[in-house]
mmCIF file of C-alpha atoms in Angstrom:
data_model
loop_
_atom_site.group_PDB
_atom_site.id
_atom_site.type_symbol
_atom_site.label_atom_id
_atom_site.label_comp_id
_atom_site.label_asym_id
_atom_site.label_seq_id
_atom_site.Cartn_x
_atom_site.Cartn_y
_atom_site.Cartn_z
ATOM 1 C CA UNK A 913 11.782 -12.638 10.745
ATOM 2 C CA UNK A 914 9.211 -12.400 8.591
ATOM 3 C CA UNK A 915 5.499 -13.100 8.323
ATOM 4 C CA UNK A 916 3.470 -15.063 11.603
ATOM 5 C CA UNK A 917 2.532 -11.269 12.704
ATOM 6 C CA UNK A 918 -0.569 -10.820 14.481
ATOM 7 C CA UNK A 919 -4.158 -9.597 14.504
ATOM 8 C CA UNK A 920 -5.703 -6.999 16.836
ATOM 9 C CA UNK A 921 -9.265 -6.068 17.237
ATOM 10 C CA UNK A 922 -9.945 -2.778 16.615
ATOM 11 C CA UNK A 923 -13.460 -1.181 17.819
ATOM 12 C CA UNK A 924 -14.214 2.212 19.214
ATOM 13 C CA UNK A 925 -13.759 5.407 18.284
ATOM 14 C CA UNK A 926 -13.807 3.544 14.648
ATOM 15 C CA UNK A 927 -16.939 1.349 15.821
ATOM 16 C CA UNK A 928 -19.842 1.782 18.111
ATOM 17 C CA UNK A 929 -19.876 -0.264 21.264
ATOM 18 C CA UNK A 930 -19.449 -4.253 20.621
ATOM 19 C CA UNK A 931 -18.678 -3.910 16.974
ATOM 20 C CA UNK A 932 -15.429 -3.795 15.459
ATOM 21 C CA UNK A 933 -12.893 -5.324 13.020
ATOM 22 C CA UNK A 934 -9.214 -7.019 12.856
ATOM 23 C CA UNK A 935 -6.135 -5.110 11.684
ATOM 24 C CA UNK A 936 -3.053 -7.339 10.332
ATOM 25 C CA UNK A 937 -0.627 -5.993 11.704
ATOM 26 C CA UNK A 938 2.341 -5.922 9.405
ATOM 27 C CA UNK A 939 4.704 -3.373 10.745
ATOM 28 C CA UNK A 940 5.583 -6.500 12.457
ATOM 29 C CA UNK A 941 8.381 -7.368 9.651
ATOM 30 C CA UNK A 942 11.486 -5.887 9.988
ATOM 31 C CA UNK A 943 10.705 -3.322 6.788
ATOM 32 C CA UNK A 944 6.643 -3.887 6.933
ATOM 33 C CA UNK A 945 4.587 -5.901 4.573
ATOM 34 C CA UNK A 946 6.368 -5.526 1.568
ATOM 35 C CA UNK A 947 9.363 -7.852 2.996
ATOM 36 C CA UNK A 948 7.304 -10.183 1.478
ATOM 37 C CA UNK A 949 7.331 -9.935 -2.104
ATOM 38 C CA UNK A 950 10.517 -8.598 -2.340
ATOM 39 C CA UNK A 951 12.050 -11.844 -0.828
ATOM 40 C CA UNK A 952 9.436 -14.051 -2.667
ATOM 41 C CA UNK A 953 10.096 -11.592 -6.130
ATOM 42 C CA UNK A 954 14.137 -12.226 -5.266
ATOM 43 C CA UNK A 955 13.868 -16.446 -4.457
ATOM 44 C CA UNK A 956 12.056 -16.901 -7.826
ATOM 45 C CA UNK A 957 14.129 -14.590 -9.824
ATOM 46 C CA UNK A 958 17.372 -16.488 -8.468
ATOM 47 C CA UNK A 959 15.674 -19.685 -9.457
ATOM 48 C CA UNK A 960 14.581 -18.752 -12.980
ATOM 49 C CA UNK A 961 17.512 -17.575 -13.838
ATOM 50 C CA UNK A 962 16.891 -13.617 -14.574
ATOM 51 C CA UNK A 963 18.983 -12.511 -11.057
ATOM 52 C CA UNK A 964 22.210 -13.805 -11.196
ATOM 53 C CA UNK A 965 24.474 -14.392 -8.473
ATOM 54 C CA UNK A 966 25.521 -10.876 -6.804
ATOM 55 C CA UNK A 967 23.747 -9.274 -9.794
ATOM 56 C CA UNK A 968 22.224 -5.943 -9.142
ATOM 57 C CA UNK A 969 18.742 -5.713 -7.619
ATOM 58 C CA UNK A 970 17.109 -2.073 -9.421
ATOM 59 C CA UNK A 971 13.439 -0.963 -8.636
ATOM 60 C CA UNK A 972 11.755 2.670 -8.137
ATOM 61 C CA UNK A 973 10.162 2.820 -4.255
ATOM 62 C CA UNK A 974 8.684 5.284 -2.042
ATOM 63 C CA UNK A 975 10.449 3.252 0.600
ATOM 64 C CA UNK A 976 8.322 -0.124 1.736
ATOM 65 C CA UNK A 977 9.729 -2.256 -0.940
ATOM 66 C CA UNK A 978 13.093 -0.428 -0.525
ATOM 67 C CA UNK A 979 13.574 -1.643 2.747
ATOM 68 C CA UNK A 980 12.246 -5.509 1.828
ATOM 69 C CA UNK A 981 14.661 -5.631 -1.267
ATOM 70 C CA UNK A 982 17.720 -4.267 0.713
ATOM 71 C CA UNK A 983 16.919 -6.732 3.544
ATOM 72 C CA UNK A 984 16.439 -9.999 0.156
ATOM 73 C CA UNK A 985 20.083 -8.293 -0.602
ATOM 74 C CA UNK A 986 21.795 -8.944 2.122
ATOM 75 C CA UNK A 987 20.249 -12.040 2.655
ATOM 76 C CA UNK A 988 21.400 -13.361 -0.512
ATOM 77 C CA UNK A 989 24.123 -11.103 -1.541
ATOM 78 C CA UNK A 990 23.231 -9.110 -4.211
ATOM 79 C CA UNK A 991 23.870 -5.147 -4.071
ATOM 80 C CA UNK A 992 20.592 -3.052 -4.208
ATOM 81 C CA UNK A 993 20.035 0.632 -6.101
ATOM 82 C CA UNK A 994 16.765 1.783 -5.530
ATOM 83 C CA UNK A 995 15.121 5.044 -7.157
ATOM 84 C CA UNK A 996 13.290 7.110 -4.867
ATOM 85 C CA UNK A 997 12.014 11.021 -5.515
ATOM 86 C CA UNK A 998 12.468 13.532 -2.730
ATOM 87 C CA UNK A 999 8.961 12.766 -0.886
ATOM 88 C CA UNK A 1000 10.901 9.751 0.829
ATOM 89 C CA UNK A 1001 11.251 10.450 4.483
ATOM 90 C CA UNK A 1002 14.975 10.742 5.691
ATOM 91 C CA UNK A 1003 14.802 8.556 7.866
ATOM 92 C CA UNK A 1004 13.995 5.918 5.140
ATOM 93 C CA UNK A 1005 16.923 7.098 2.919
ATOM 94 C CA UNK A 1006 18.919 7.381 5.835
ATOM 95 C CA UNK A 1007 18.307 3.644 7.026
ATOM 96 C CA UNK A 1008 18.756 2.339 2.911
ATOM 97 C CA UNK A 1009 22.060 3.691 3.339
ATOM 98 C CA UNK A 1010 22.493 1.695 6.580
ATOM 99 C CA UNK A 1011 21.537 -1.109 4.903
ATOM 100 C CA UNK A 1012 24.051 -1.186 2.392
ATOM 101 C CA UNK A 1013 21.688 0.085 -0.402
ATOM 102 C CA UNK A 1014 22.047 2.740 -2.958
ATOM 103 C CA UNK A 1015 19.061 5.705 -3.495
ATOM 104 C CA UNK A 1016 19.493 7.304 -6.892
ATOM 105 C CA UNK A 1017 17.010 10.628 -6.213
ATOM 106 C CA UNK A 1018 14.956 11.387 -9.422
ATOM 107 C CA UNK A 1019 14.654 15.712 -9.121
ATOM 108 C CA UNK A 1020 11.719 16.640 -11.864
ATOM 109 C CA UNK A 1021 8.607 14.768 -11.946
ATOM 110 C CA UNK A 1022 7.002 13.321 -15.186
ATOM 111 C CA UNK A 1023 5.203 15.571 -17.002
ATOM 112 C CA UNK A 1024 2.097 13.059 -17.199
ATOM 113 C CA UNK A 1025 2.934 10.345 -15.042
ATOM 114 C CA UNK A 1026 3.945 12.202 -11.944
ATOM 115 C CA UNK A 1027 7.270 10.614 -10.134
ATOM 116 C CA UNK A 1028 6.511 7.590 -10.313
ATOM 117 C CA UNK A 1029 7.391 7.428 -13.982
ATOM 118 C CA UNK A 1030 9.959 9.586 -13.401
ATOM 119 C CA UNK A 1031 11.460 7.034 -11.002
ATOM 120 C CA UNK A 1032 11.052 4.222 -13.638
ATOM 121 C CA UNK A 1033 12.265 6.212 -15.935
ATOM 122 C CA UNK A 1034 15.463 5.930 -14.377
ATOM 123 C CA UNK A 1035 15.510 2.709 -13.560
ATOM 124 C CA UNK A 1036 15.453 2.003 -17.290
ATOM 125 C CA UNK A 1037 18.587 4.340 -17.569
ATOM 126 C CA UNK A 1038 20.231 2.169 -14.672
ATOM 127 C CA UNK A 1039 19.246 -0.998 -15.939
ATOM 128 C CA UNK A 1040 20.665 0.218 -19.749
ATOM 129 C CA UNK A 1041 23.964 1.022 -17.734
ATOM 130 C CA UNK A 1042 24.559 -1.869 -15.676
ATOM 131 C CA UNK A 1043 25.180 -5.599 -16.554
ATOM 132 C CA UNK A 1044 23.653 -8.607 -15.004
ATOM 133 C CA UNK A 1045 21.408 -5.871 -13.202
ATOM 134 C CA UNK A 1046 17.499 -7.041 -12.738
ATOM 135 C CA UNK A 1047 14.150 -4.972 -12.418
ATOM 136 C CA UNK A 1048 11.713 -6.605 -10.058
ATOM 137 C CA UNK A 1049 9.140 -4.350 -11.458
ATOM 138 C CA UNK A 1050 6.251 -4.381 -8.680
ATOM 139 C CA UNK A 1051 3.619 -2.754 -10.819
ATOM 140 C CA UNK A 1052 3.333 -5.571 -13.153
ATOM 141 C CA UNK A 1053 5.234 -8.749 -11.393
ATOM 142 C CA UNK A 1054 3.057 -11.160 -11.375
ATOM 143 C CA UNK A 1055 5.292 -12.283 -8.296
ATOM 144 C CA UNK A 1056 4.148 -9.687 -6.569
ATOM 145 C CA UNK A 1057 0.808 -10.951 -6.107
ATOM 146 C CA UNK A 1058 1.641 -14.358 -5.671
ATOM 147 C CA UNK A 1059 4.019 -13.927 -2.945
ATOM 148 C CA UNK A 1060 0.545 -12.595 -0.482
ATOM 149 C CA UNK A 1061 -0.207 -16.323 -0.496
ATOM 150 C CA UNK A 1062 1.226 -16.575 2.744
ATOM 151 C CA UNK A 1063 -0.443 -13.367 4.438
ATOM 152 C CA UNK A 1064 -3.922 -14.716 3.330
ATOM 153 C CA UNK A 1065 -3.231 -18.096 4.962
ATOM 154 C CA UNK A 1066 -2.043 -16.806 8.101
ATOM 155 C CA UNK A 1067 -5.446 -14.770 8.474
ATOM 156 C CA UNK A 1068 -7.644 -17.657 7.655
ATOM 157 C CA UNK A 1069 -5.868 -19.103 10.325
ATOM 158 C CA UNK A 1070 -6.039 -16.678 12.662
ATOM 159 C CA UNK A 1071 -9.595 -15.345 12.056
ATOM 160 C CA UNK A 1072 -11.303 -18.579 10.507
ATOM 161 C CA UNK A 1073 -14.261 -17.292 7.534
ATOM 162 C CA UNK A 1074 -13.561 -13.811 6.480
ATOM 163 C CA UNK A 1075 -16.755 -11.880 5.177
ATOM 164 C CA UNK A 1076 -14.777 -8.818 4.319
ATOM 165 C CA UNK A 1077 -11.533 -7.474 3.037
ATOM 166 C CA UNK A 1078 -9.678 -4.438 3.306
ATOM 167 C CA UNK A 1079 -6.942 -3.106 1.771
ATOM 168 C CA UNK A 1080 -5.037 -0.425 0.624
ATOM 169 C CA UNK A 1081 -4.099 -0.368 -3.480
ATOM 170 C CA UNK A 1082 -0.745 0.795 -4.600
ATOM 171 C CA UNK A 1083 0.635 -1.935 -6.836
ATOM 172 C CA UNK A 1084 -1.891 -3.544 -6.730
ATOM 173 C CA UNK A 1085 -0.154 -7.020 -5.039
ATOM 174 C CA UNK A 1086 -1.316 -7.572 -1.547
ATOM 175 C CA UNK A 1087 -5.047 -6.306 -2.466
ATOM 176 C CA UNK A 1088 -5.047 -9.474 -5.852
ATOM 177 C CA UNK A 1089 -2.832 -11.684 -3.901
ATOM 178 C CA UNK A 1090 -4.740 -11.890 -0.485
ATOM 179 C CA UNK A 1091 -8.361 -11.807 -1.809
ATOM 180 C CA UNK A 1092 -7.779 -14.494 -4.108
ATOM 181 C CA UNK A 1093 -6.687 -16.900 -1.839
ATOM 182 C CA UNK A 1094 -9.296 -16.407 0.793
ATOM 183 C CA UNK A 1095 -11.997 -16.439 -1.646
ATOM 184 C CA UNK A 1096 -10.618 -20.054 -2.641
ATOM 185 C CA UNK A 1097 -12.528 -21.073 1.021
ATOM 186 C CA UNK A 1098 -15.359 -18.159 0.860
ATOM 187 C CA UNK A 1099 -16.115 -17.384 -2.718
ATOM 188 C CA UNK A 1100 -18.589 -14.567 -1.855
ATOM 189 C CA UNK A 1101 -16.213 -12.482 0.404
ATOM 190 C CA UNK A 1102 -16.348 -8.519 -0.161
ATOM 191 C CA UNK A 1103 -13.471 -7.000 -0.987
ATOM 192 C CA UNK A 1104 -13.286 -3.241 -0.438
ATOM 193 C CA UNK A 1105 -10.454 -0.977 -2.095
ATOM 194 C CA UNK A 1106 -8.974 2.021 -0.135
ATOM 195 C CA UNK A 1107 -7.007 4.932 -2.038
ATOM 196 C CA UNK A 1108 -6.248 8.130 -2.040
ATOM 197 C CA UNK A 1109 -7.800 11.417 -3.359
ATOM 198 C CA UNK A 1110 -5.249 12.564 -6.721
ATOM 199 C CA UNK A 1111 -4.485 8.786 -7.535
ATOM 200 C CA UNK A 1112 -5.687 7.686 -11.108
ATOM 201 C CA UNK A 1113 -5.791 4.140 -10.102
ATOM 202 C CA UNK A 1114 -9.989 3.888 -9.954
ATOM 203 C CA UNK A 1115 -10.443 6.458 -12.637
ATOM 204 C CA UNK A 1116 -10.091 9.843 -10.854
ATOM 205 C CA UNK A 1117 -7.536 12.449 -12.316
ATOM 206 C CA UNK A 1118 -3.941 12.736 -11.006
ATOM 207 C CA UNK A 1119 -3.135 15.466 -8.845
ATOM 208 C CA UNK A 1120 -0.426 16.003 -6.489
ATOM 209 C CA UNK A 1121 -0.486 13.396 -3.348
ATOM 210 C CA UNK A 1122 0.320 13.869 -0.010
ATOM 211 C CA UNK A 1123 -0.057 10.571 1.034
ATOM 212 C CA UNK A 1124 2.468 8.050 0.074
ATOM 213 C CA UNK A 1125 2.491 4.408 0.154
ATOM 214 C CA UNK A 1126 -0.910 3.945 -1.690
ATOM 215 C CA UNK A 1127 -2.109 6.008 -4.745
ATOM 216 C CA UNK A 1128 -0.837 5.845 -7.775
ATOM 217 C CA UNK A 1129 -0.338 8.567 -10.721
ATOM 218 C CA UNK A 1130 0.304 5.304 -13.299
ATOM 219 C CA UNK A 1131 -1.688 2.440 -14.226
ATOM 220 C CA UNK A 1132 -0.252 -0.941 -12.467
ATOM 221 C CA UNK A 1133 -0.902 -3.885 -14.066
ATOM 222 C CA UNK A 1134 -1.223 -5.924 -10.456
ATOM 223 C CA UNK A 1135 -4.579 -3.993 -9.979
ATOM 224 C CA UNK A 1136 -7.176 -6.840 -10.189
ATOM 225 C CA UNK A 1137 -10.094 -4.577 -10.935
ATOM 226 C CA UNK A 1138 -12.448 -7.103 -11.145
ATOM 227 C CA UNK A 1139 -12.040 -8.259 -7.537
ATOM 228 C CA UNK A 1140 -12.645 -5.349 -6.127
ATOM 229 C CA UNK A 1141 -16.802 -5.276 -4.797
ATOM 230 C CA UNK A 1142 -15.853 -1.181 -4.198
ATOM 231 C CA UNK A 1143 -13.472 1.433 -3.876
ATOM 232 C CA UNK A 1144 -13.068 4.200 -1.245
ATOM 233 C CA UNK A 1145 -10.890 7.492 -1.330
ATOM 234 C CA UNK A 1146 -9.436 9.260 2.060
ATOM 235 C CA UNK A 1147 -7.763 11.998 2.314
ATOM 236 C CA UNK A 1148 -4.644 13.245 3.861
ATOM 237 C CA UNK A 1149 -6.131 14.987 6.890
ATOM 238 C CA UNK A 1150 -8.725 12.050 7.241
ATOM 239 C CA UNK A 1151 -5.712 9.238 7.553
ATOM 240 C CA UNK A 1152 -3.987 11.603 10.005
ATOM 241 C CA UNK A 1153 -6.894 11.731 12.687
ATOM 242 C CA UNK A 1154 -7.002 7.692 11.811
ATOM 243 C CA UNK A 1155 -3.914 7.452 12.409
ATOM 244 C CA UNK A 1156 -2.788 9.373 15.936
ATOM 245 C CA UNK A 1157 -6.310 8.423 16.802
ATOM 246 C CA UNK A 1158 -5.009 4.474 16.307
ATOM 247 C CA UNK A 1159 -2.155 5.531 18.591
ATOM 248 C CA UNK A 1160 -4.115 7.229 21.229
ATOM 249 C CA UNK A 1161 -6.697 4.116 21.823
ATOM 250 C CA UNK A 1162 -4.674 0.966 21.146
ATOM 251 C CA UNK A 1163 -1.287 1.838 21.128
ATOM 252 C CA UNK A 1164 -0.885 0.298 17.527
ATOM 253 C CA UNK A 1165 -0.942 2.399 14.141
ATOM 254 C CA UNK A 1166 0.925 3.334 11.343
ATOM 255 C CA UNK A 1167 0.941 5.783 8.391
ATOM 256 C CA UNK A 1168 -0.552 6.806 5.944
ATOM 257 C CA UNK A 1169 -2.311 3.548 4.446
ATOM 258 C CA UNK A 1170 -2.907 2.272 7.479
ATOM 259 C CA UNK A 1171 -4.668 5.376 8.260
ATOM 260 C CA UNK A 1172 -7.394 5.106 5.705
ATOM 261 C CA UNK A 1173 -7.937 1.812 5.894
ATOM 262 C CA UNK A 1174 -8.547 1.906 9.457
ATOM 263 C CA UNK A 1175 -11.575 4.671 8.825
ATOM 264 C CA UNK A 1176 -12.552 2.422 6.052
ATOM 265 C CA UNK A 1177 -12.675 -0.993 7.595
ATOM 266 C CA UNK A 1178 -14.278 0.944 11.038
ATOM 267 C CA UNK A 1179 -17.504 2.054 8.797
ATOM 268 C CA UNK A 1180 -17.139 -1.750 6.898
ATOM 269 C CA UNK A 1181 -17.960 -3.230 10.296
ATOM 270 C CA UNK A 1182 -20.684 -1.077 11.437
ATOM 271 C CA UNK A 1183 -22.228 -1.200 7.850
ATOM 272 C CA UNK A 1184 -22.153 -5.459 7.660
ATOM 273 C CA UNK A 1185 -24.889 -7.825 9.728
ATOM 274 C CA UNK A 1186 -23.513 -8.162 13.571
ATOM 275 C CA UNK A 1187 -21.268 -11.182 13.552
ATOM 276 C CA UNK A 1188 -19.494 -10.196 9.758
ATOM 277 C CA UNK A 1189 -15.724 -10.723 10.327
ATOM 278 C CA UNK A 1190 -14.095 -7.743 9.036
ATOM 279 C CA UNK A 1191 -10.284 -8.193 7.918
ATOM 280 C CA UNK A 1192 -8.181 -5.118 7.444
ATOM 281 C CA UNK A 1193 -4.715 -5.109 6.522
ATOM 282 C CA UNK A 1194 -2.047 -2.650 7.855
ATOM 283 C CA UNK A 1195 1.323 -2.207 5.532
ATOM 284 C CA UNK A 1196 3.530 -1.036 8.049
ATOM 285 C CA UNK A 1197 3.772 0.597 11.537
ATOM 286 C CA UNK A 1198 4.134 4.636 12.595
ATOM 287 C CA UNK A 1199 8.258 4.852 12.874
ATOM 288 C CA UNK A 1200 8.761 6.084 9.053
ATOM 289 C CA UNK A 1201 6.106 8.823 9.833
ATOM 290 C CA UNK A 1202 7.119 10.827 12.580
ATOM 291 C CA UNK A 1203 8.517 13.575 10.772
ATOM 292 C CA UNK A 1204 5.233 13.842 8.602
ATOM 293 C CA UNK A 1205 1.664 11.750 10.029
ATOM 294 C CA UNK A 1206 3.275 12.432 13.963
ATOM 295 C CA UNK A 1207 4.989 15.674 13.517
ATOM 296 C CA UNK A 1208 2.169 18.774 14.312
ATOM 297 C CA UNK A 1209 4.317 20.945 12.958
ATOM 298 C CA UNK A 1210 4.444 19.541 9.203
ATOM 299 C CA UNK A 1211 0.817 18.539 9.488
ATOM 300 C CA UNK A 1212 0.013 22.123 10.043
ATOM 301 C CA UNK A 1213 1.801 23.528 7.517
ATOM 302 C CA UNK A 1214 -0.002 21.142 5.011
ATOM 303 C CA UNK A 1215 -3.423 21.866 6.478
ATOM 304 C CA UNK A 1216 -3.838 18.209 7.877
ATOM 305 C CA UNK A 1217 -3.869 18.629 11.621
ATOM 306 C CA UNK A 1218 -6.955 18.633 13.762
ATOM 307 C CA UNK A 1219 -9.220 17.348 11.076
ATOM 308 C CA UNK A 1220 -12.506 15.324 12.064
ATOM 309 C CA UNK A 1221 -13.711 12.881 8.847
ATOM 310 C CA UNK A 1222 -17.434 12.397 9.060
ATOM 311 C CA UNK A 1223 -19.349 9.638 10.515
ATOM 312 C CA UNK A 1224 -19.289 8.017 6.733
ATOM 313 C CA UNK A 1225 -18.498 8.706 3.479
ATOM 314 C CA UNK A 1226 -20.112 10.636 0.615
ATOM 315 C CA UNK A 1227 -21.080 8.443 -2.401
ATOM 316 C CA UNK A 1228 -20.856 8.873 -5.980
ATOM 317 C CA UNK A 1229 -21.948 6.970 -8.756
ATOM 318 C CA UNK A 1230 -19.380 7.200 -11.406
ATOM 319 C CA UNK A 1231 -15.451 8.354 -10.668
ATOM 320 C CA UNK A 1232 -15.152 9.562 -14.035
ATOM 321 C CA UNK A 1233 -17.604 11.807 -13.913
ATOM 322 C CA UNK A 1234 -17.006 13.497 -10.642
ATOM 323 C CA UNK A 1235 -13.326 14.650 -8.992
ATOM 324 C CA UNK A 1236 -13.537 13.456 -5.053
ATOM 325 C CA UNK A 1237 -11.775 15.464 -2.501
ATOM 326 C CA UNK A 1238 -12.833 13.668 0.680
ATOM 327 C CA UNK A 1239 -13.548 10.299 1.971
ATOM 328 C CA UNK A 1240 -15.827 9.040 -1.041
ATOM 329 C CA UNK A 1241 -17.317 5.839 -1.415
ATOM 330 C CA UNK A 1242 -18.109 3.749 -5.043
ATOM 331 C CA UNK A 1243 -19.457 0.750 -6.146
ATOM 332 C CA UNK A 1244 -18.071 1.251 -9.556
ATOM 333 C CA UNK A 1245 -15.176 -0.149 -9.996
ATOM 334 C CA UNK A 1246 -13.455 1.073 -13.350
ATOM 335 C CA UNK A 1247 -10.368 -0.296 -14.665
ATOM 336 C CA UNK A 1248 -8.677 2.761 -16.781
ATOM 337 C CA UNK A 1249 -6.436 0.156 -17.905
ATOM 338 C CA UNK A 1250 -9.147 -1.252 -19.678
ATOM 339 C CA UNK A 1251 -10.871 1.732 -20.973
ATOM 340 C CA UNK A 1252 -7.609 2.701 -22.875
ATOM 341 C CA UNK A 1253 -6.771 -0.623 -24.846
#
């Protein structure tokens, strides 16, 4: 059931006429892409030694992961709690529950680190509590990278010599994982980064985010900063229009990540020499986000609905020196981790 999904060329309104780029389409797993590492994060756990049989599986998720970790539960039988905050979409928390996992809601964000510590915060508490429990810890598994091994082979296989990468950054696993294999075949492929405006990841401030799924308001320690060739923000109202627009013209989309990177990898292929192969990945598909990227009534009330991104994106030179607000490109890639060691 999971992995072998397919590609789909994706071309105008994103591209002109005869241009265009391939989406991955991994709403195609029964949870989305992130069935992947949490079975692969799971298998080698079991075989190290650190998850013990029926032992408790404990991780903070806005809902991707949730859903691969419950499904790695009930394949191999070990009871799931997973930490959420209350921007998870009920139907998310609603099929967790289906699927025989637990959701501990944290109610107060972090004073610094937004919800996301919050969340990991208690997960610590949970993990102190219970015995034989284990803490896949996405942000800084190592497994979390390696387990994108498999997504990057299935695209050189489907698309052959891949000149440029897209993905969304969260974690940072799919974005280290994927590039490094395909650059073990094409060394000099581009890899662009796509978050979202309020994430600290690249070096902007935190603010409140809309968009969930990528963005971050920590530091992961999956980010591979120095594979990145640039970074792009989107906003929320931007990755709506991607989004329904995605819908309207090929009857595939998704939510929020897919959104951006879909506006990203469209002005990728119109910026690279005719004949670049353009690779885009898409985490999931639309069904978690009707009550929020689909519903006209919440994107209203939050100021998203109707709104036209421009042709391309403004540029800066430096994202510590300027707070973006709108789809913004850089080719400065900063690594805040760094900066603060």
């Amino acid at each position: 059931m999971v992995g072998d999904t397919p590609v789909l060329r994706i071309s105008a309104p994103f591209t002109s006429a005869g241009c265009g780029f391939w989406a991955k389409l991994e709403g195609f797993n029964p949870g989305g892409m992130k069935d992947r590492p949490a079975m692969y994060m799971v298998e080698r756990a079991r075989a190290g030694g650190s998850l013990r049989p029926g032992g408790r599986i404990v991780e903070s998720t806005s809902g991707t992961l949730g859903l691969g970790l419950a499904f790695a539960g009930t394949v191999y039988g070990h009871p799931v709690s997973l930490v959420a905050d209350p921007g998870m979409e009920p139907i998310i928390r609603r099929m967790l529950a289906a699927y025989g996992a637990e959701v501990d809601l944290v109610t107060e964000p972090h004073p610094e680190g937004g919800w996301q510590q919050a969340r990991r915060d208690r997960v610590k508490q949970i993990l102190a509590a219970e015995e034989n429990a284990w803490y896949p810890d996405q942000y800084n598994n190592p497994d979390n990278v390696d387990a994108y091994r498999g997504l990057a082979l299935e695209l050189r296989a489907q698309l052959g010599h891949i000149d440029v990468l897209v993905c969304s950054v969260g974690t940072g696993g799919h974005s280290a994982g994927v590039a490094r294999v395909l650059r073990e075949s094409n060394p000099t492929m581009k890899l662009i980064g796509v978050d979202t405006v309020g994430s600290t990841i690249f070096g902007q401030p935190a603010t409140t985010r809309l968009m969930r799924g990528l963005g971050s308001s920590i530091y992961p320690g999956n980010v591979d900063y120095k594979a990145f060739d640039e970074v792009h923000w989107v906003a929320p109202g931007e990755a709506v229009w991607a989004c329904r627009t995605l819908a309207a013209t090929h009857f595939a989309s998704g939510g929020w990540s897919v959104g951006a990177v879909a506006l990203v990898a469209g002005w990728a292929a119109e910026k690279y020499p005719a004949g670049a192969t353009v690779a885009a990945i898409f985490p999931d598909g639309p069904q978690r986000y009707f009550d929020t990227v689909y519903n006209d009534e919440f994107c209203r009330e939050h100021g998203v609905l109707g709104v036209m991104p421009p042709t391309r994106p403004a540029v800066i030179e430096d994202p510590a020196h300027q707070v973006v607000s709108s789809w913004t490109r850089c080719t400065t890639v900063i690594d805040p981790i760094g900066a603060l060691r």
